[in-house]
PDB file of C-alpha atoms and ligand atoms in Angstrom:
ATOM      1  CA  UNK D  21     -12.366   8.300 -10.185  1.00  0.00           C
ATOM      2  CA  UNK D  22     -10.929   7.177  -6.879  1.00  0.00           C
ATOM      3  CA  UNK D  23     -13.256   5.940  -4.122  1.00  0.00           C
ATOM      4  CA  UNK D  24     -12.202   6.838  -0.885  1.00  0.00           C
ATOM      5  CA  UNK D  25     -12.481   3.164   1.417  1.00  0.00           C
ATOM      6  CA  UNK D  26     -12.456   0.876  -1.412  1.00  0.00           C
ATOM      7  CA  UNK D  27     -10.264  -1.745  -0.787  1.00  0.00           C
ATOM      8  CA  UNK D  28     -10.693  -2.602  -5.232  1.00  0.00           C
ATOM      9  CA  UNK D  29      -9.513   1.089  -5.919  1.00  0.00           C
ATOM     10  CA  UNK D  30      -6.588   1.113  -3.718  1.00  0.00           C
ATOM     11  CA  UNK D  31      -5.832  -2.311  -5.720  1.00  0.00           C
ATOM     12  CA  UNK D  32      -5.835  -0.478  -9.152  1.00  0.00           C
ATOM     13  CA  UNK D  33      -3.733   2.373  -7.810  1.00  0.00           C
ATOM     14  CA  UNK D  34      -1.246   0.118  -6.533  1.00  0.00           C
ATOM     15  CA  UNK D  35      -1.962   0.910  -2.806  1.00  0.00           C
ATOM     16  CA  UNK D  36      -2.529  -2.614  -1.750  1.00  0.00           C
ATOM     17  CA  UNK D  37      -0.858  -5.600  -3.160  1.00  0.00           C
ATOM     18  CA  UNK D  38      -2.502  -7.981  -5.884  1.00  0.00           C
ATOM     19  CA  UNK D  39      -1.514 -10.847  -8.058  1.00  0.00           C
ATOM     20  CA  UNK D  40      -2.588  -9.246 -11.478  1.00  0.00           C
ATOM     21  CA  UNK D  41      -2.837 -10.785 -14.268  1.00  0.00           C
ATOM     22  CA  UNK D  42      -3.908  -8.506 -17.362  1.00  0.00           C
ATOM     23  CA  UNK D  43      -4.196  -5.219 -16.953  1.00  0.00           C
ATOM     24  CA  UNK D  44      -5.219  -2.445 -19.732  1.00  0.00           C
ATOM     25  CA  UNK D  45      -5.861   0.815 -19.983  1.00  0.00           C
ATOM     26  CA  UNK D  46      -9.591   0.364 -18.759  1.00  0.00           C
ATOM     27  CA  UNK D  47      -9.372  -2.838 -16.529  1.00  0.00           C
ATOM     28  CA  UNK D  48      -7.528  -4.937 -14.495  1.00  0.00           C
ATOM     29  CA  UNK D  49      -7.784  -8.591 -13.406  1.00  0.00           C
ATOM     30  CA  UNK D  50      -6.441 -10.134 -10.500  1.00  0.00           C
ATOM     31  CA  UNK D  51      -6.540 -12.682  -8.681  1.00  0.00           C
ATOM     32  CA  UNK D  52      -9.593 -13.602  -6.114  1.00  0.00           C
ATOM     33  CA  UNK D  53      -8.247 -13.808  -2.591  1.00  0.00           C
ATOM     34  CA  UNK D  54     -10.315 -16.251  -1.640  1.00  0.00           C
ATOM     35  CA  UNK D  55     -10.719 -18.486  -4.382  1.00  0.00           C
ATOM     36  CA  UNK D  56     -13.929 -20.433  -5.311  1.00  0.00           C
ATOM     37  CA  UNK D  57     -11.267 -22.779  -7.461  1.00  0.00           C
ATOM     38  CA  UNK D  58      -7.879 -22.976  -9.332  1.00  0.00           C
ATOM     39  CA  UNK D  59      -7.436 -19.129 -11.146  1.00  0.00           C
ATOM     40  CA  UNK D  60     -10.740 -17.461  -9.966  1.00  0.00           C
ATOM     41  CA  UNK D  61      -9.877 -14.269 -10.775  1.00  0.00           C
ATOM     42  CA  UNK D  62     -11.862 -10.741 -10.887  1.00  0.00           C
ATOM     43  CA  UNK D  63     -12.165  -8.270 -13.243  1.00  0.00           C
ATOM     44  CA  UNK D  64     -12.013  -4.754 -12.279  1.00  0.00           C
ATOM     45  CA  UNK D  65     -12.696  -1.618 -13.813  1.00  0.00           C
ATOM     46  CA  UNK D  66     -10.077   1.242 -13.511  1.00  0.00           C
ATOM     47  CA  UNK D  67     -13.185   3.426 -13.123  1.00  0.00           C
ATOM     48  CA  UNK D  68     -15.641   3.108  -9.597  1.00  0.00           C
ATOM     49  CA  UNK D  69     -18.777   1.682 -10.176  1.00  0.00           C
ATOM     50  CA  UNK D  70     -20.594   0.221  -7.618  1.00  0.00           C
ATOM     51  CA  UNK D  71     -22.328  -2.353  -8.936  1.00  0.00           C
ATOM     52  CA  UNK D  72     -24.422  -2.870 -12.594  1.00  0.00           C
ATOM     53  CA  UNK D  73     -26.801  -0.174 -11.946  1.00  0.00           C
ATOM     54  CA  UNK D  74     -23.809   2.664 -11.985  1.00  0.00           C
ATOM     55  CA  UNK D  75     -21.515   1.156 -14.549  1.00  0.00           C
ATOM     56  CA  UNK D  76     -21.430   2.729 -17.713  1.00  0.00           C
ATOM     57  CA  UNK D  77     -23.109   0.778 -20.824  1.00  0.00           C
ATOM     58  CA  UNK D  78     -19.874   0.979 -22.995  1.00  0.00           C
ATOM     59  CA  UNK D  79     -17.475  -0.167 -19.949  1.00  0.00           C
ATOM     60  CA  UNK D  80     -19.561  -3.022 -18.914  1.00  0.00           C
ATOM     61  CA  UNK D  81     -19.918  -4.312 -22.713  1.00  0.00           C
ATOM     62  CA  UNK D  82     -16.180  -4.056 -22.992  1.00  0.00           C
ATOM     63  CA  UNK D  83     -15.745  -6.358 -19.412  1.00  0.00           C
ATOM     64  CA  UNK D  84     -17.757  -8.871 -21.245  1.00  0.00           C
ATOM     65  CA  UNK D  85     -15.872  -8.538 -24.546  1.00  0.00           C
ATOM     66  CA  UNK D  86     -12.874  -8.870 -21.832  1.00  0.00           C
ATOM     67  CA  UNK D  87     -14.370 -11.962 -20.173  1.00  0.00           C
ATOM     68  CA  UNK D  88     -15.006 -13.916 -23.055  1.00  0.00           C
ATOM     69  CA  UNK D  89     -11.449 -13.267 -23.936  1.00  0.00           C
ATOM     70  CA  UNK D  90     -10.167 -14.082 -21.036  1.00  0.00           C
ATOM     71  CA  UNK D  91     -12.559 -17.046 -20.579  1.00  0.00           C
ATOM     72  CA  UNK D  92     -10.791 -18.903 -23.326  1.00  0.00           C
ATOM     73  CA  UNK D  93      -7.313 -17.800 -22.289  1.00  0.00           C
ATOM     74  CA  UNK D  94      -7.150 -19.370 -18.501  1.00  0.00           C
ATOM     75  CA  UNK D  95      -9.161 -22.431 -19.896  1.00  0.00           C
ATOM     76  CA  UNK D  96      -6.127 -22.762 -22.750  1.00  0.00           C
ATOM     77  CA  UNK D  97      -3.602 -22.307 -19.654  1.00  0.00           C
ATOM     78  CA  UNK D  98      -5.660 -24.152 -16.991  1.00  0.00           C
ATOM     79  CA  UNK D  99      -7.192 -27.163 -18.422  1.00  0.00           C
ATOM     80  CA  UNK D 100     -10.237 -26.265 -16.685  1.00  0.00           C
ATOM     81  CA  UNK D 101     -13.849 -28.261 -17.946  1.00  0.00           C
ATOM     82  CA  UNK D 102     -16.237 -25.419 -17.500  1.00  0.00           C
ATOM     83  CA  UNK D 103     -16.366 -21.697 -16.832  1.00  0.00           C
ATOM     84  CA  UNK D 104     -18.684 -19.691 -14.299  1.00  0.00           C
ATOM     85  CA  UNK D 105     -18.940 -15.586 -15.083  1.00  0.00           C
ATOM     86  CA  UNK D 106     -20.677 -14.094 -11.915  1.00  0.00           C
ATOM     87  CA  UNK D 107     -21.238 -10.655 -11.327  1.00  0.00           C
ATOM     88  CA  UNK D 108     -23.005  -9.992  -7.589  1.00  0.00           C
ATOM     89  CA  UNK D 109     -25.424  -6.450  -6.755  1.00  0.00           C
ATOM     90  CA  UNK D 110     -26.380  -6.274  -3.910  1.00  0.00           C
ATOM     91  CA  UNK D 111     -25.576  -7.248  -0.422  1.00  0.00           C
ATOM     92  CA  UNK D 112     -28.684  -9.411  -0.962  1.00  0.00           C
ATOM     93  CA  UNK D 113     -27.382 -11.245  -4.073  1.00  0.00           C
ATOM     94  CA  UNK D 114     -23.985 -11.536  -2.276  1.00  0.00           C
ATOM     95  CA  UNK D 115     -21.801  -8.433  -3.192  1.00  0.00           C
ATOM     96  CA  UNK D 116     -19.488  -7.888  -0.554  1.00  0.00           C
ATOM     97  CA  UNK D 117     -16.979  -5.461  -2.291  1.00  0.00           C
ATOM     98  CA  UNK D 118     -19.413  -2.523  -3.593  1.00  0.00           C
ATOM     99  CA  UNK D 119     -16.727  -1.658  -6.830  1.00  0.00           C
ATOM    100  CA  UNK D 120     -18.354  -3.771  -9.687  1.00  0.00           C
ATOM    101  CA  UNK D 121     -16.395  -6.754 -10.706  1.00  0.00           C
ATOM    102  CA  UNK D 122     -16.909  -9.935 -12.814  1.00  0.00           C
ATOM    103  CA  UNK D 123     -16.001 -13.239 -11.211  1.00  0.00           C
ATOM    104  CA  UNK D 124     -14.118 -15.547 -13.680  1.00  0.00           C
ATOM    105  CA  UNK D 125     -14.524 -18.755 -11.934  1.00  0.00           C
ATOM    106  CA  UNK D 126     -12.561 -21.827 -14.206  1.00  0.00           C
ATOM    107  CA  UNK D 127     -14.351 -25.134 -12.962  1.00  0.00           C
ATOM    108  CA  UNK D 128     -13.259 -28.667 -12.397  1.00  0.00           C
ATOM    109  CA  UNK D 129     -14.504 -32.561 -12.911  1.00  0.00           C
ATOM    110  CA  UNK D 130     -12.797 -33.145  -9.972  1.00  0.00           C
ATOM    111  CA  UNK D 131     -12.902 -30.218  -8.091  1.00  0.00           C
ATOM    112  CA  UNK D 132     -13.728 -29.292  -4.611  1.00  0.00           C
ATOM    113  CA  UNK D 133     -16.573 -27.355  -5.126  1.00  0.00           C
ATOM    114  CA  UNK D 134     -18.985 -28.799  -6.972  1.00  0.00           C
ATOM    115  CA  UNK D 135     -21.370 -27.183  -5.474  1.00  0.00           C
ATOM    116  CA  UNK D 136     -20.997 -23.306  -5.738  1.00  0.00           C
ATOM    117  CA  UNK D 137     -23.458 -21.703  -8.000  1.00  0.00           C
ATOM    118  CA  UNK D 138     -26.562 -24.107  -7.348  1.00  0.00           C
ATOM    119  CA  UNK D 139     -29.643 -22.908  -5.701  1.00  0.00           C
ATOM    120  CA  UNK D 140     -33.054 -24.529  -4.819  1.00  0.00           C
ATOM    121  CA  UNK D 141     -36.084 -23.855  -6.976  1.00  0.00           C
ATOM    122  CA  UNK D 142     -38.861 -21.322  -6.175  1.00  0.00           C
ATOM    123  CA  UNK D 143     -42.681 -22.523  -7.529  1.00  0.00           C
ATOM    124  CA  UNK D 144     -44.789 -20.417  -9.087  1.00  0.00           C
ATOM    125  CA  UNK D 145     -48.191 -21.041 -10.114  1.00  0.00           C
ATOM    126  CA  UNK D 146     -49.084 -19.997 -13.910  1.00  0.00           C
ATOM    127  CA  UNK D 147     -51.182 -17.183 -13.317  1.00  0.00           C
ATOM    128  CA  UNK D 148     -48.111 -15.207 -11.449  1.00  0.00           C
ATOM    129  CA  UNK D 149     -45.627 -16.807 -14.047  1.00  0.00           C
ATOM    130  CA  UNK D 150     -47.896 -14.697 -16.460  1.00  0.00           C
ATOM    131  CA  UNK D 151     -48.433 -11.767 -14.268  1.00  0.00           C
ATOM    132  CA  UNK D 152     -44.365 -11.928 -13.815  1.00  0.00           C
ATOM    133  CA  UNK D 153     -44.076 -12.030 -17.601  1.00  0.00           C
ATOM    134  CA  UNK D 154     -46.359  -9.392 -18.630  1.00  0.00           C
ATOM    135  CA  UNK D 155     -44.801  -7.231 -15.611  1.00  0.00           C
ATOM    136  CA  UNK D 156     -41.597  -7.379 -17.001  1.00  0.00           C
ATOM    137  CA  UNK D 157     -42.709  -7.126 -20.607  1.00  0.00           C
ATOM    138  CA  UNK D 158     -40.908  -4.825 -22.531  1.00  0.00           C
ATOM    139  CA  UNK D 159     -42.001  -2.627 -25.744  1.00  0.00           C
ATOM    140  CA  UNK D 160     -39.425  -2.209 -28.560  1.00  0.00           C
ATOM    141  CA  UNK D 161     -36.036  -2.247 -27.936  1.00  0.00           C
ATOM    142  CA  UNK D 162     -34.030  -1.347 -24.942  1.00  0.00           C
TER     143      UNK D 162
HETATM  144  P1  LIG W 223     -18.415 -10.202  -4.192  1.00  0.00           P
HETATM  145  O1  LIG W 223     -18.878 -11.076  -3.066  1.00  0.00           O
HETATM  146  O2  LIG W 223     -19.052 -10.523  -5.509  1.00  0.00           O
HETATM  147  O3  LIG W 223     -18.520  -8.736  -3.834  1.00  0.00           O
HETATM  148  O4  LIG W 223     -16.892 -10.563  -4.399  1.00  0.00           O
HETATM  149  C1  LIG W 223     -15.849  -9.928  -3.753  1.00  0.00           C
HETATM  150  C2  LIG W 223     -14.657 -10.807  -3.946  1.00  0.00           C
HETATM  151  O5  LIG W 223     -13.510 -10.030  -3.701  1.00  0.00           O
HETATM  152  C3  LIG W 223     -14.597 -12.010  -3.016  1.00  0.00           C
HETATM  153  O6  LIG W 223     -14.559 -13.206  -3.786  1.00  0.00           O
HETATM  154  C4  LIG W 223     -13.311 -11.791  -2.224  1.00  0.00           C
HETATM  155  O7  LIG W 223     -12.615 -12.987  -1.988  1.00  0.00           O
HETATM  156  C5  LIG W 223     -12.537 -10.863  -3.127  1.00  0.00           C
HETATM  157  N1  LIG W 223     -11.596  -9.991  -2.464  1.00  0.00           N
HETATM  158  C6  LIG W 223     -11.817  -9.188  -1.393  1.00  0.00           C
HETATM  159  N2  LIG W 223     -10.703  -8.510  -1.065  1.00  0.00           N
HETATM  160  C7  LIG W 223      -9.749  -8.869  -1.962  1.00  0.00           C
HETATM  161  C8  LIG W 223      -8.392  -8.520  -2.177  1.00  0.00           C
HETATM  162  N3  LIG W 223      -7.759  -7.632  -1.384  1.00  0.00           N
HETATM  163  N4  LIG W 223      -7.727  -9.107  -3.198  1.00  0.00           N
HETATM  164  C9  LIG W 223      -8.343  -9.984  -3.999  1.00  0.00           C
HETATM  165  N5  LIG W 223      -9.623 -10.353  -3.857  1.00  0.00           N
HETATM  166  C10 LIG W 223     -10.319  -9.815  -2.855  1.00  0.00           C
HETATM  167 ZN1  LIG W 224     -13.633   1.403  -6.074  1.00  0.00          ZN
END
């Protein structure tokens, strides 16, 4: 279904230009506009999701199957030494385009930014480690 303002469905209906490079009958994958590096590309669901919490299970499993894919075809074509697979929620983690996506960031030796993905550390003493742990705790399987 069609989201009315999102610049990511007017991309899959062929309402605003992209550089695309797979496309299926579920997904397509273009590239970023703004690239973090050489071939960072997105993947897109056909469908509108905003973010993780929306998507449905067996379309987000199939994006992964997709990334892992796609992971080892760009990094055939590209030569690239290491791969990033980001996926922001949030305004607060950084999602600026509410239409879930994957990031498929190919990474360099020598490449400019060395830096992206790196964050300080936050301490924690051991009793809220535990109380962290035992919050998120969960019984059987999900
Ligand atoms: P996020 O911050 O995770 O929501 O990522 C949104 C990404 O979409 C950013 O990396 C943008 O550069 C990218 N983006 C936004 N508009 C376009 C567009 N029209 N075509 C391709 N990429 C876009
Ligand atoms: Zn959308």
């Amino acid at each position: 279904m069609m989201e009315k303002n999102c610049i990511f469905c007017k991309i899959i209906a062929g309402e605003i230009p992209s550089n695309t490079i797979y496309e299926d009958d579920l997904f397509r994958v273009i590239l970023d506009a703004s690239p973090a590096s050489k071939g960072h590309a997105l993947i897109l669901p056909k469908q509108h999701y905003a973010n993780i919490y929306e998507i449905d299970e067996e379309v987000a499993g199939k994006a992964f199957t997709l990334a892992k894919k796609l992971a080892a075809h760009m990094t055939e074509v590209l030569h690239c030494d290491g791969f990033n697979i980001l996926q922001n929620n949030g305004e607060v983690a950084g999602q600026t385009v509410f239409h879930f996506h994957m990031h498929l960031i190919p990474r360099y030796k020598d490449g400019k930014n060395a830096d992206i993905l790196t964050w300080a550390h936050e301490e924690f003493t051991p009793e809220e480690i535990a109380a962290i742990r035992d919050s998120l705790k969960v019984d059987g399987t999900l």
